[in-house]
Amino acid sequence: MILKSQVEWALHCCAILAGLPEGRYLSTKALAEFHGLPKEYLSKALQGLSQAGLVHTTLGPSGGYRLAKTPAELTFLDIVEAVEGKARSFVCNNIRANNPCRPPGYCESDPCAVARIMWEADEAWRQKLRSVRLSDLIETLSKDIPADLWKSSFEWVLERAG
Amino acid sequence: MILKSQVEWALHCCAILAGLPEGRYLSTKALAEFHGLPKEYLSKALQGLSQAGLVHTTLGPSGGYRLAKTPAELTFLDIVEAVEGKARSFVCNNIRANNPCRPPGYCESDPCAVARIMWEADEAWRQKLRSVRLSDLIETLSKDIPADLWKSSFEWVLERAG
DNA sequence: AAAATAGGGATATTTTATATCCTTAATAGA
DNA sequence: TCTATTAAGGATATAAAATATCCCTATTTT
């Protein structure tokens, strides 16, 4: 059970977009080049962000993406779910219903106990992702990354932002 | 990102094995029939439990599986990891290393901040699964399931247990 | 008018999950 | 001892999902 690599891509792209000055846009092409990713496929991830309302887009030259909210208003969960979907990681196939001792016509009302527990764990995962904002990531990154690399990356992006 | 259905199968099978009297064994065939599952493929999940040391096996007629530990010593995480593996759900492909501004020879020491956060969420999921014992599941099931169905299921299993 | 962009449909490739088949070694019971 | 039954595991087949590319359209900037 592994998350799509598009999740990783979307998170890094949002981190870049968070540094974009107000009203400017960065294209798929620039984001793909910056991260060394296939442009066409990355585009699908960005479309996911767009459909979830996390980013704004414009067309034409100097078009591209910008965040639709402030980094403090965007959580990891927002981004992960935009790309990966909101479906729970555990699917209950209700195999207890196949119990040969079950009287005919017997109908279970509640979801089975196994599913409830697995769903609680899934919710714990989501709660953790919900508790981390994009602004928290930026703060951590700015400490992790050497100042000169941070600065040159910012300039690289600005040169390509419409 | 969806867990293998074998995880669900293994959890339900362990719940059945938990009700097995001391020293008796239940075969793949019986477990498959009880849950309406493909016998050969379920066998792979049970092999996972065996390799993880969660169950004991014996060969021959009246052979099969029994728990290697008490239900109170078995957690959901034990069972999930035995079937699904221990790998984290987020894989870091280190795409920040492709940053075109990175000076040649530059080497990142720590895992990237995105990965650290995703791994913390993964750990929250595991911690939740670690906190639930198989005995907790049995307790819940015994309340959820009508007494007569519970009883007849127990008898069904006993008839087939070697 | 021309160039660049996002959106999205169609398709291909690779990987993973699901499922079955078969052989082997061990074991219980007749 | 002989037979039936079992778990283990290798080999293979099928189905589904992830990854990736291509192409067309509408839009927007220059």
mmCIF file of C-alpha atoms in Angstrom, chain A:
data_model
loop_
_atom_site.group_PDB
_atom_site.id
_atom_site.type_symbol
_atom_site.label_atom_id
_atom_site.label_comp_id
_atom_site.label_asym_id
_atom_site.label_seq_id
_atom_site.Cartn_x
_atom_site.Cartn_y
_atom_site.Cartn_z
ATOM 1 C CA MET A 1 0.000 0.000 0.000
ATOM 2 C CA ILE A 2 1.992 2.913 -1.311
ATOM 3 C CA LEU A 3 0.838 6.435 -2.059
ATOM 4 C CA LYS A 4 1.098 7.672 -5.620
ATOM 5 C CA SER A 5 4.307 9.519 -6.318
ATOM 6 C CA GLN A 6 2.045 12.340 -7.479
ATOM 7 C CA VAL A 7 1.362 13.033 -3.813
ATOM 8 C CA GLU A 8 5.030 13.760 -3.257
ATOM 9 C CA TRP A 9 5.103 15.908 -6.396
ATOM 10 C CA ALA A 10 2.058 17.913 -5.348
ATOM 11 C CA LEU A 11 3.474 18.623 -1.903
ATOM 12 C CA HIS A 12 6.774 19.880 -3.280
ATOM 13 C CA CYS A 13 5.009 21.940 -5.932
ATOM 14 C CA CYS A 14 2.799 23.584 -3.328
ATOM 15 C CA ALA A 15 5.889 24.423 -1.323
ATOM 16 C CA ILE A 16 7.284 26.211 -4.359
ATOM 17 C CA LEU A 17 4.018 27.966 -5.124
ATOM 18 C CA ALA A 18 3.915 29.175 -1.529
ATOM 19 C CA GLY A 19 6.961 31.304 -2.246
ATOM 20 C CA LEU A 20 5.418 32.913 -5.304
ATOM 21 C CA PRO A 21 4.673 36.646 -5.008
ATOM 22 C CA GLU A 22 1.049 37.717 -4.975
ATOM 23 C CA GLY A 23 -0.729 37.505 -8.331
ATOM 24 C CA ARG A 24 1.987 35.637 -10.195
ATOM 25 C CA TYR A 25 1.728 32.188 -11.739
ATOM 26 C CA LEU A 26 4.122 29.305 -12.308
ATOM 27 C CA SER A 27 3.642 26.865 -15.186
ATOM 28 C CA THR A 28 3.644 23.081 -15.189
ATOM 29 C CA LYS A 29 6.717 23.283 -17.350
ATOM 30 C CA ALA A 30 8.672 25.247 -14.736
ATOM 31 C CA LEU A 31 7.497 23.028 -11.874
ATOM 32 C CA ALA A 32 8.402 19.891 -13.812
ATOM 33 C CA GLU A 33 11.812 21.215 -14.739
ATOM 34 C CA PHE A 34 12.561 22.340 -11.193
ATOM 35 C CA HIS A 35 11.808 18.903 -9.758
ATOM 36 C CA GLY A 36 12.993 16.802 -12.690
ATOM 37 C CA LEU A 37 9.529 15.369 -13.329
ATOM 38 C CA PRO A 38 7.622 14.361 -16.481
ATOM 39 C CA LYS A 39 5.676 17.470 -17.421
ATOM 40 C CA GLU A 40 2.607 15.765 -18.881
ATOM 41 C CA TYR A 41 2.130 13.469 -15.945
ATOM 42 C CA LEU A 42 2.815 16.128 -13.338
ATOM 43 C CA SER A 43 0.076 18.052 -15.071
ATOM 44 C CA LYS A 44 -2.433 15.447 -13.884
ATOM 45 C CA ALA A 45 -1.451 16.028 -10.272
ATOM 46 C CA LEU A 46 -1.779 19.781 -10.681
ATOM 47 C CA GLN A 47 -5.193 19.292 -12.250
ATOM 48 C CA GLY A 48 -6.148 17.455 -9.086
ATOM 49 C CA LEU A 49 -5.098 20.444 -7.007
ATOM 50 C CA SER A 50 -7.075 22.695 -9.316
ATOM 51 C CA GLN A 51 -10.236 20.607 -9.150
ATOM 52 C CA ALA A 52 -10.004 20.578 -5.371
ATOM 53 C CA GLY A 53 -9.840 24.376 -5.400
ATOM 54 C CA LEU A 54 -6.394 24.491 -3.825
ATOM 55 C CA VAL A 55 -4.834 26.436 -6.690
ATOM 56 C CA HIS A 56 -5.925 29.008 -9.237
ATOM 57 C CA THR A 57 -4.921 28.755 -12.852
ATOM 58 C CA THR A 58 -4.646 31.037 -15.863
ATOM 59 C CA LEU A 59 -4.107 30.190 -19.495
ATOM 60 C CA GLY A 60 -1.786 31.584 -22.095
ATOM 61 C CA PRO A 61 1.834 32.677 -21.935
ATOM 62 C CA SER A 62 2.729 33.682 -18.376
ATOM 63 C CA GLY A 63 -0.073 31.416 -17.244
ATOM 64 C CA GLY A 64 0.167 28.575 -14.757
ATOM 65 C CA TYR A 65 -0.663 27.980 -11.118
ATOM 66 C CA ARG A 66 -0.784 29.922 -7.881
ATOM 67 C CA LEU A 67 -2.148 28.924 -4.480
ATOM 68 C CA ALA A 68 -5.835 29.704 -3.959
ATOM 69 C CA LYS A 69 -5.311 30.064 -0.213
ATOM 70 C CA THR A 70 -2.533 31.162 2.099
ATOM 71 C CA PRO A 71 -0.013 28.488 3.146
ATOM 72 C CA ALA A 72 -1.494 28.691 6.647
ATOM 73 C CA GLU A 73 -4.900 27.736 5.256
ATOM 74 C CA LEU A 74 -3.615 24.698 3.374
ATOM 75 C CA THR A 75 -3.030 21.440 5.212
ATOM 76 C CA PHE A 76 -1.108 18.380 4.131
ATOM 77 C CA LEU A 77 -4.406 16.516 4.120
ATOM 78 C CA ASP A 78 -5.889 18.981 1.630
ATOM 79 C CA ILE A 79 -3.054 18.337 -0.776
ATOM 80 C CA VAL A 80 -2.842 14.589 -0.232
ATOM 81 C CA GLU A 81 -6.574 14.114 -0.691
ATOM 82 C CA ALA A 82 -6.644 16.333 -3.767
ATOM 83 C CA VAL A 83 -4.279 13.940 -5.517
ATOM 84 C CA GLU A 84 -4.882 10.593 -3.830
ATOM 85 C CA GLY A 85 -8.605 10.940 -3.267
ATOM 86 C CA LYS A 86 -10.624 10.809 -0.069
ATOM 87 C CA ALA A 87 -11.313 7.086 -0.077
ATOM 88 C CA ARG A 88 -10.302 5.218 3.057
ATOM 89 C CA SER A 89 -7.297 2.926 2.810
ATOM 90 C CA PHE A 90 -9.246 -0.035 4.160
ATOM 91 C CA VAL A 91 -12.138 -1.406 2.152
ATOM 92 C CA CYS A 92 -14.601 -3.657 3.977
ATOM 93 C CA ASN A 93 -15.785 -6.465 1.729
ATOM 94 C CA ASN A 94 -18.044 -7.687 4.487
ATOM 95 C CA ILE A 95 -16.765 -11.227 4.317
ATOM 96 C CA ARG A 96 -18.449 -12.050 7.625
ATOM 97 C CA ALA A 97 -21.668 -12.043 5.596
ATOM 98 C CA ASN A 98 -20.492 -15.291 4.020
ATOM 99 C CA ASN A 99 -20.631 -17.084 7.364
ATOM 100 C CA PRO A 100 -22.403 -20.355 6.527
ATOM 101 C CA CYS A 101 -24.178 -20.296 9.901
ATOM 102 C CA ARG A 102 -25.897 -17.049 9.104
ATOM 103 C CA PRO A 103 -29.658 -17.536 9.012
ATOM 104 C CA PRO A 104 -31.153 -16.722 5.594
ATOM 105 C CA GLY A 105 -32.325 -13.145 5.358
ATOM 106 C CA TYR A 106 -30.116 -12.090 8.238
ATOM 107 C CA CYS A 107 -28.970 -8.528 7.697
ATOM 108 C CA GLU A 108 -26.092 -6.769 9.412
ATOM 109 C CA SER A 109 -26.849 -3.212 10.350
ATOM 110 C CA ASP A 110 -23.524 -1.708 11.397
ATOM 111 C CA PRO A 111 -20.160 -1.902 9.673
ATOM 112 C CA CYS A 112 -18.130 -4.778 11.005
ATOM 113 C CA ALA A 113 -15.826 -4.277 13.975
ATOM 114 C CA VAL A 114 -12.726 -4.966 11.910
ATOM 115 C CA ALA A 115 -13.608 -2.188 9.495
ATOM 116 C CA ARG A 116 -14.400 0.254 12.296
ATOM 117 C CA ILE A 117 -10.968 -0.251 13.814
ATOM 118 C CA MET A 118 -9.159 -0.005 10.493
ATOM 119 C CA TRP A 119 -11.097 3.161 9.728
ATOM 120 C CA GLU A 120 -10.093 4.652 13.067
ATOM 121 C CA ALA A 121 -6.457 4.083 12.156
ATOM 122 C CA ASP A 122 -7.088 5.679 8.790
ATOM 123 C CA GLU A 123 -8.624 8.645 10.565
ATOM 124 C CA ALA A 124 -5.570 8.914 12.847
ATOM 125 C CA TRP A 125 -3.438 9.182 9.708
ATOM 126 C CA ARG A 126 -5.679 11.873 8.265
ATOM 127 C CA GLN A 127 -5.804 13.746 11.560
ATOM 128 C CA LYS A 128 -2.026 13.932 11.596
ATOM 129 C CA LEU A 129 -1.958 15.230 8.037
ATOM 130 C CA ARG A 130 -4.712 17.689 8.907
ATOM 131 C CA SER A 131 -2.625 19.069 11.755
ATOM 132 C CA VAL A 132 0.275 20.111 9.531
ATOM 133 C CA ARG A 133 -0.099 23.258 7.463
ATOM 134 C CA LEU A 134 1.796 24.099 4.338
ATOM 135 C CA SER A 135 3.172 27.056 6.293
ATOM 136 C CA ASP A 136 4.687 24.606 8.786
ATOM 137 C CA LEU A 137 6.461 22.861 5.947
ATOM 138 C CA ILE A 138 7.827 26.129 4.585
ATOM 139 C CA GLU A 139 9.116 27.041 8.021
ATOM 140 C CA THR A 140 10.919 23.716 8.351
ATOM 141 C CA LEU A 141 12.305 23.854 4.841
ATOM 142 C CA SER A 142 13.692 27.345 5.367
ATOM 143 C CA LYS A 143 15.702 25.997 8.298
ATOM 144 C CA ASP A 144 16.802 22.816 6.525
ATOM 145 C CA ILE A 145 17.907 24.362 3.274
ATOM 146 C CA PRO A 146 21.108 26.419 3.071
ATOM 147 C CA ALA A 147 20.298 30.107 2.669
ATOM 148 C CA ASP A 148 22.107 30.465 -0.655
ATOM 149 C CA LEU A 149 20.323 27.499 -2.208
ATOM 150 C CA TRP A 150 17.030 28.829 -0.884
ATOM 151 C CA LYS A 151 17.753 32.224 -2.403
ATOM 152 C CA SER A 152 18.898 30.976 -5.800
ATOM 153 C CA SER A 153 15.900 28.655 -6.023
ATOM 154 C CA PHE A 154 13.606 31.587 -5.312
ATOM 155 C CA GLU A 155 15.265 33.566 -8.084
ATOM 156 C CA TRP A 156 15.048 30.616 -10.477
ATOM 157 C CA VAL A 157 11.316 30.459 -9.882
ATOM 158 C CA LEU A 158 10.813 34.206 -10.190
ATOM 159 C CA GLU A 159 12.494 34.263 -13.580
ATOM 160 C CA ARG A 160 9.922 31.826 -14.849
ATOM 161 C CA ALA A 161 6.820 33.104 -13.067
ATOM 162 C CA GLY A 162 4.300 34.916 -15.199
#
